[in-house]
Short mmCIF file of C-alpha atoms and ligand atoms in Angstrom, two decimals:
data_model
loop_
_atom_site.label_atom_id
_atom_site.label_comp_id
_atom_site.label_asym_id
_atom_site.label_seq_id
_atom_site.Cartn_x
_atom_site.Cartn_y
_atom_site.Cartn_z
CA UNK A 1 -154.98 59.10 52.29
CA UNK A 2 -151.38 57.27 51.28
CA UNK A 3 -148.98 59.87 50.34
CA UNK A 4 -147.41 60.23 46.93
CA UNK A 5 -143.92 58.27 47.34
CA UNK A 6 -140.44 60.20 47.31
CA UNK A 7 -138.67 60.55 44.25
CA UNK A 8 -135.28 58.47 43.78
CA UNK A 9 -132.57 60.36 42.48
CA UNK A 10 -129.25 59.31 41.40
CA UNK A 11 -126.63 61.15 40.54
CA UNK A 12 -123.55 59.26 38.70
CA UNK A 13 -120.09 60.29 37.04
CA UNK A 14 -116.51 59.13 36.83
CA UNK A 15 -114.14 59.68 39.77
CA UNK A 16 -113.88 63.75 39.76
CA UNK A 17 -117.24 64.50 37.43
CA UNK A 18 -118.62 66.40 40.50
CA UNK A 19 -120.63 64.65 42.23
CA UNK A 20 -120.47 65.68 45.49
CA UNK A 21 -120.31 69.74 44.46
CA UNK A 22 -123.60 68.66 42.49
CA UNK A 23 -125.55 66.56 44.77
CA UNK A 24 -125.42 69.67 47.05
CA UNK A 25 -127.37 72.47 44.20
CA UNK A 26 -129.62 69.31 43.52
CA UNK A 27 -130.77 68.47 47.47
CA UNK A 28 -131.11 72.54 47.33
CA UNK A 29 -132.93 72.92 43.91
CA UNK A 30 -135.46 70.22 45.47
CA UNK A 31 -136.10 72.01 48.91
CA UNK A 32 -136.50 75.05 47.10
CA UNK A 33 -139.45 73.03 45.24
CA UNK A 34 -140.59 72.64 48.76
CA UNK A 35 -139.83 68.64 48.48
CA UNK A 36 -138.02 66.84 51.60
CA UNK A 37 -134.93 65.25 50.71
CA UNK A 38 -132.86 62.70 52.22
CA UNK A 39 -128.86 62.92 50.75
CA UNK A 40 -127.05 59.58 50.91
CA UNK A 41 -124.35 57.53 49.45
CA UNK A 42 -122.98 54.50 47.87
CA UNK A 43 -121.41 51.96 48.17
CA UNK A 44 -122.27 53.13 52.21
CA UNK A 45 -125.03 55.10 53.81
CA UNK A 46 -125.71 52.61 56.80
CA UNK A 47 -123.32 51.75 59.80
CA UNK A 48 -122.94 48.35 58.21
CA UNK A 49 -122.75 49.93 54.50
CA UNK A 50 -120.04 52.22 55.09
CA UNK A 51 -117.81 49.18 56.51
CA UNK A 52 -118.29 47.97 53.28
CA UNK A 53 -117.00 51.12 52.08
CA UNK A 54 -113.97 50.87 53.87
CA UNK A 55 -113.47 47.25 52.96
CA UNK A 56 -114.17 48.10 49.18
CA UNK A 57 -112.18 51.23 48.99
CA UNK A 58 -109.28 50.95 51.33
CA UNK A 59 -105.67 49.67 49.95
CA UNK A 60 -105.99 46.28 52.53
CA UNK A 61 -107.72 44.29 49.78
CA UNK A 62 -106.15 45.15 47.30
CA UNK A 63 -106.26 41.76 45.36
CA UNK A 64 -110.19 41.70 46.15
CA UNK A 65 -111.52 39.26 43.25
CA UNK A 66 -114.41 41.09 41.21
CA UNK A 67 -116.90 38.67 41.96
CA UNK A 68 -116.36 39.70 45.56
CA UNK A 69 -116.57 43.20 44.92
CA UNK A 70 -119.48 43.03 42.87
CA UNK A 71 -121.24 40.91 45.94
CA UNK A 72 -120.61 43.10 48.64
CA UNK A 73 -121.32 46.61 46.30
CA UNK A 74 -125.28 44.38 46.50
CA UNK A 75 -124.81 43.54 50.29
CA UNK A 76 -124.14 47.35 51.07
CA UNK A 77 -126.97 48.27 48.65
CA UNK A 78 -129.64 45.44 50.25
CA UNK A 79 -128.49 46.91 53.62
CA UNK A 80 -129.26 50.41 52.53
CA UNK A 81 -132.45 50.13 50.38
CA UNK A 82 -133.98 47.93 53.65
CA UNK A 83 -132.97 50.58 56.11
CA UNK A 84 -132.80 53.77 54.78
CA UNK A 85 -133.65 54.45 51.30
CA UNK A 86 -137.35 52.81 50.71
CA UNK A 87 -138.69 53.85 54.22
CA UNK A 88 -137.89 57.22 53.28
CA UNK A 89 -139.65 56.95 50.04
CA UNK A 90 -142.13 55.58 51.77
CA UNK A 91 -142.69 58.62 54.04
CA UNK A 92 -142.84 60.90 50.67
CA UNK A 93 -139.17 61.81 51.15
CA UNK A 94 -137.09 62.14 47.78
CA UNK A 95 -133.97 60.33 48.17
CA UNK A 96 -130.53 62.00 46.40
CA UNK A 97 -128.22 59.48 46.39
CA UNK A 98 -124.51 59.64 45.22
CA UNK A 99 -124.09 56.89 42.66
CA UNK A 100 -126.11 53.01 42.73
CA UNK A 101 -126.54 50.45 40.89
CA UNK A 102 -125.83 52.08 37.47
CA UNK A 103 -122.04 52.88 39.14
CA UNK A 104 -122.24 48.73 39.14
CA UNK A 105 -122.87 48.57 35.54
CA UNK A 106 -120.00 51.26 34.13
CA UNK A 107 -117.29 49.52 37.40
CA UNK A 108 -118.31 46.31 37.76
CA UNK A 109 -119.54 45.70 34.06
CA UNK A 110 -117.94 47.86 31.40
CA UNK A 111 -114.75 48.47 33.86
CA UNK A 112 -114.22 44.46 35.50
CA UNK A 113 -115.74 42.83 32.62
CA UNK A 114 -118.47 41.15 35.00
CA UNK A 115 -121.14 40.36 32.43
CA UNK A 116 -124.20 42.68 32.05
CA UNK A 117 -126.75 39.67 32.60
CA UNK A 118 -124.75 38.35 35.71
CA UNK A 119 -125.50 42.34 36.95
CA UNK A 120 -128.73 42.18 36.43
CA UNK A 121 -129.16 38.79 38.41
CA UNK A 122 -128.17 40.61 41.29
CA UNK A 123 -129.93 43.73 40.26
CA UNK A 124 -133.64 42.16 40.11
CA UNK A 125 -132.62 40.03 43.34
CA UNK A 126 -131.90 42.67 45.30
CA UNK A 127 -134.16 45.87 44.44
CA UNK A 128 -136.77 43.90 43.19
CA UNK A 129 -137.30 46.07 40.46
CA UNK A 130 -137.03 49.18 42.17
CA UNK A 131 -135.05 51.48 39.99
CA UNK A 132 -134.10 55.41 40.21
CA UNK A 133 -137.20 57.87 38.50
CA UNK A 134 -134.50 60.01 37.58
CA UNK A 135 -130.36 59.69 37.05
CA UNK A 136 -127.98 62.39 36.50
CA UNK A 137 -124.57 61.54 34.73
CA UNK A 138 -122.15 63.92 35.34
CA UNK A 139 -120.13 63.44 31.86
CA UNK A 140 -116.46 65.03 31.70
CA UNK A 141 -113.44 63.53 29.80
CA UNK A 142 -111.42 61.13 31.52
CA UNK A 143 -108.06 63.14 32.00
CA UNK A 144 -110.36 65.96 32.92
CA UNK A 145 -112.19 64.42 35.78
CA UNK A 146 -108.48 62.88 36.80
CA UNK A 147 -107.04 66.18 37.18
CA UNK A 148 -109.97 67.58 39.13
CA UNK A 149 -110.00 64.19 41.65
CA UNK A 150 -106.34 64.54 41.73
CA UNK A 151 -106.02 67.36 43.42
CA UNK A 152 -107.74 66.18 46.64
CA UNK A 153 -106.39 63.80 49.13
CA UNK A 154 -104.73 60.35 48.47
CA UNK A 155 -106.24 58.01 46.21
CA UNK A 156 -108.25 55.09 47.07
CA UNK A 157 -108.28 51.20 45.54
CA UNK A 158 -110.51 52.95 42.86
CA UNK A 159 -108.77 56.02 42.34
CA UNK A 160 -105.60 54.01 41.81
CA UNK A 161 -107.16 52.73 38.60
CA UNK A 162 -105.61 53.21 34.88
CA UNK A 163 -106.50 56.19 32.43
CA UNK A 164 -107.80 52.97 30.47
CA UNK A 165 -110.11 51.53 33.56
CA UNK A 166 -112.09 54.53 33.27
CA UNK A 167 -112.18 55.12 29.59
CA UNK A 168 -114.34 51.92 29.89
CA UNK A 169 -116.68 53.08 32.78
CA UNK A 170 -117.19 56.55 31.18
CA UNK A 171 -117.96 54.42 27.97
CA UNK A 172 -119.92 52.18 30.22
CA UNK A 173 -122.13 55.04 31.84
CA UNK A 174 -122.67 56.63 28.49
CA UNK A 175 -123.85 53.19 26.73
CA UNK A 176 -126.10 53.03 29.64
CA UNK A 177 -127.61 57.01 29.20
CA UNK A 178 -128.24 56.22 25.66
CA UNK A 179 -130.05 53.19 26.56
CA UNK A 180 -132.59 54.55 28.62
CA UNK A 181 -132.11 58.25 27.71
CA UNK A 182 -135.65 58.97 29.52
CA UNK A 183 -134.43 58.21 33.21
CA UNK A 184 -130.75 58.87 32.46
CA UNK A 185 -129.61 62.61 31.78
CA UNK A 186 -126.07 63.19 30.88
CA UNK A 187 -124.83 66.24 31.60
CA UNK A 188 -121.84 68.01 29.81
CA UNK A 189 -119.80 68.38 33.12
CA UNK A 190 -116.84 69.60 31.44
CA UNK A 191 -118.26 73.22 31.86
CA UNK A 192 -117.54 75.50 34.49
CA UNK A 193 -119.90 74.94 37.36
CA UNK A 194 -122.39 77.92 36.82
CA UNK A 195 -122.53 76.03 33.46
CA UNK A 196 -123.35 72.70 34.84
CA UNK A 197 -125.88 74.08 37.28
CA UNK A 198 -127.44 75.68 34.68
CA UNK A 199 -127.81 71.97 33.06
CA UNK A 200 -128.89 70.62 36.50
CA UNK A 201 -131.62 73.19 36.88
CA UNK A 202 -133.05 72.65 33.71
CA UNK A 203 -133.32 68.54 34.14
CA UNK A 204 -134.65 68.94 37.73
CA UNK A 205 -137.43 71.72 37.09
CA UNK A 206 -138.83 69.52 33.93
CA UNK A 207 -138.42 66.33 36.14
CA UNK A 208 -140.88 68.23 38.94
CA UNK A 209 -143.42 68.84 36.59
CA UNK A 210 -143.51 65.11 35.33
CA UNK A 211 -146.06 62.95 37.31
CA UNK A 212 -144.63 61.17 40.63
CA UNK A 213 -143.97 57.88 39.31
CA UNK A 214 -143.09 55.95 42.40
CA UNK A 215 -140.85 52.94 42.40
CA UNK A 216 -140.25 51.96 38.64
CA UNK A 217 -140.02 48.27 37.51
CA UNK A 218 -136.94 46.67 35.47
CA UNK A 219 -137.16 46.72 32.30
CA UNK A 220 -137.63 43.55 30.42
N1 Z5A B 301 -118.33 52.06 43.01
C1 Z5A B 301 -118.35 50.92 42.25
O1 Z5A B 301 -117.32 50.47 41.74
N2 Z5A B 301 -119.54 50.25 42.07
C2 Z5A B 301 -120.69 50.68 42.63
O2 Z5A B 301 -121.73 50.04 42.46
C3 Z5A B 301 -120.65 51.89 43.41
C4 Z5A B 301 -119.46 52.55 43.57
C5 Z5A B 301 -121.92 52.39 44.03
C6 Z5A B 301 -116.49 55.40 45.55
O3 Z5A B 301 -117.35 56.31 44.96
C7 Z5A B 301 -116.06 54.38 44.56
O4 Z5A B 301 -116.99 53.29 44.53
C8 Z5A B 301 -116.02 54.90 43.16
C9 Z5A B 301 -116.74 53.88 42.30
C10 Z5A B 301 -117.03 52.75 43.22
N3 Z5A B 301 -114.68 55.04 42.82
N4 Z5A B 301 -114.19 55.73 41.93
N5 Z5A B 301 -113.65 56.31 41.19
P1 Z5A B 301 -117.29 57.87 45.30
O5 Z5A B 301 -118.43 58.44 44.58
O6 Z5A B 301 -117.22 58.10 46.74
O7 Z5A B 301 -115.85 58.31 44.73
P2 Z5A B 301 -115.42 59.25 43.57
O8 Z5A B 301 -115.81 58.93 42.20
O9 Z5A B 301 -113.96 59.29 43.79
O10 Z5A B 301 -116.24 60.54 43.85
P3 Z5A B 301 -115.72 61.80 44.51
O11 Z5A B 301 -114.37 61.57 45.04
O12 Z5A B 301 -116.71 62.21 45.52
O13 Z5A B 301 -115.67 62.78 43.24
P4 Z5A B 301 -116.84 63.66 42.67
O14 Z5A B 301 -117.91 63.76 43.71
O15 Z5A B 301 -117.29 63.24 41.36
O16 Z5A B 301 -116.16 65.08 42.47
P5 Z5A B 301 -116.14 66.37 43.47
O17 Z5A B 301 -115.46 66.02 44.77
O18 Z5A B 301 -117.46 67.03 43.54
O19 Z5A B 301 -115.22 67.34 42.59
C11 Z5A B 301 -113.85 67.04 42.39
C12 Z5A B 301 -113.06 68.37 42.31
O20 Z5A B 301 -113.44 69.07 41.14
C13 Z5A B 301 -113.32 69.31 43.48
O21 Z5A B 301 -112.14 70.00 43.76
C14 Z5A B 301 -114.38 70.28 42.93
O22 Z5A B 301 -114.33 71.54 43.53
C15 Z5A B 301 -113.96 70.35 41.47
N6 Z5A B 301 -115.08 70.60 40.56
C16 Z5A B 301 -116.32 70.02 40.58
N7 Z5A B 301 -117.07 70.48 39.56
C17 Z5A B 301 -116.30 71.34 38.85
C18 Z5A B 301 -116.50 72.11 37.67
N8 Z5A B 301 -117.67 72.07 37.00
N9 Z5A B 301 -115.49 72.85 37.22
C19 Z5A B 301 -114.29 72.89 37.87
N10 Z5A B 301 -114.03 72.18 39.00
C20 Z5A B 301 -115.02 71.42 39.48
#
């Protein structure tokens, strides 16, 4: 008999919403369900994605045009769905992953201006209407997540962003939650952590009870 696909989680935030100290009490919260989880990353999560990475986020390029950066953010994710994330769905592994293709929308879209239909070109070419079953958006006031991200090492091409750059991808990310406010959760991540774990718990234990809905098709 076929097993029931993994579950595709996202989780997604501005730069210090606490993502990583999340994805951690998630992956746990799931094993604890007894479910097998794979943890990955983007842009990254193969060898070839996180040379992307470095390419996207180091200081070299810094005059990268946006159409560029929006085409390898798709390379690195084509690269990664291929190799890693749909064979472990595949196997009945859930797959956590630290931000996709919604992070293009809120960056790429609401914070480089790229179009939302020019997105979603590249969206339907590459995943093929795969889509996460479930997306956590760690939500936090801008200055808030800033002075959280800055107290950790130097910043990156991203990081080195305006207060105003990421006014529009919080804006971006929260247009986006309201539009599909079944898959996308927002949670209030301005709380202390117990507080946002509490929030996390909540979202994950309902989402385990819902039906495994395998890979989810665009909407129209
Ligand atoms: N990007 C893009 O443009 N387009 C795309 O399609 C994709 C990505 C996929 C790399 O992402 C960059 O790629 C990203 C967008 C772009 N750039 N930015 N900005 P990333 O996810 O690797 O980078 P990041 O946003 O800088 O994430 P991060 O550095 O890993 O931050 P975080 O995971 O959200 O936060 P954290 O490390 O878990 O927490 C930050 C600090 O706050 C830390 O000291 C924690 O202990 C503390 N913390 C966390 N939660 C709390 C609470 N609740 N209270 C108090 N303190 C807390």
């Amino acid at each position: 008999m076929p097993r029931n696909p993994g579950r595709f989680i996202t989780i997604e935030g501005i730069e210090g919403a606490g993502k990583s100290t999340c994805l951690a009490f998630v992956r746990d919260r799931l094993i604890q369900a007894g479910r097998a989880v794979l943890t990955t990353r983007e842009p990254g999560g193969t060898p070839l994605g996180e040379e992307l990475r470095a390419l996207l986020l180091g200081h070299r390029q810094e005059g990268m045009g946006e159409d560029t950066e929006l085409l390898l953010m798709f390379a690195a994710r084509a690269e990664h769905l291929a190799q890693k994330i749909l064979p472990a769905l595949g196997q009945g592994t859930d797959v956590l992953c630290d931000r996709f293709t919604d992070a293009t929308y809120a960056y790429q879209g609401a914070g480089r201006g790229i179009a939302r239909e020019r997105i979603a070109v590249m969206e339907a070419w590459v995943q093929k209407g795969m889509r996460p079953d479930l997306t956590l958006l760690l939500d936090l006031p801008v200055e808030q997540g800033l002075e959280r991200a800055g107290r950790r090492s130097a910043a990156d091409r991203f990081e080195s962003e305006t207060g105003r750059f990421f006014q529009a991808v919080r804006q971006g990310y929260l247009e986006l939650a309201a539009a599909e406010p079944d898959r996308i959760k927002r949670i209030d991540a301005s709380l202390p952590l117990a507080g946002v774990e509490r929030q996390l718990a909540e979202v994950i234990d309902d989402f385990l009870k819902s039906p495994v809905s395998g890979l989810k098709p665009t909407s129209p």
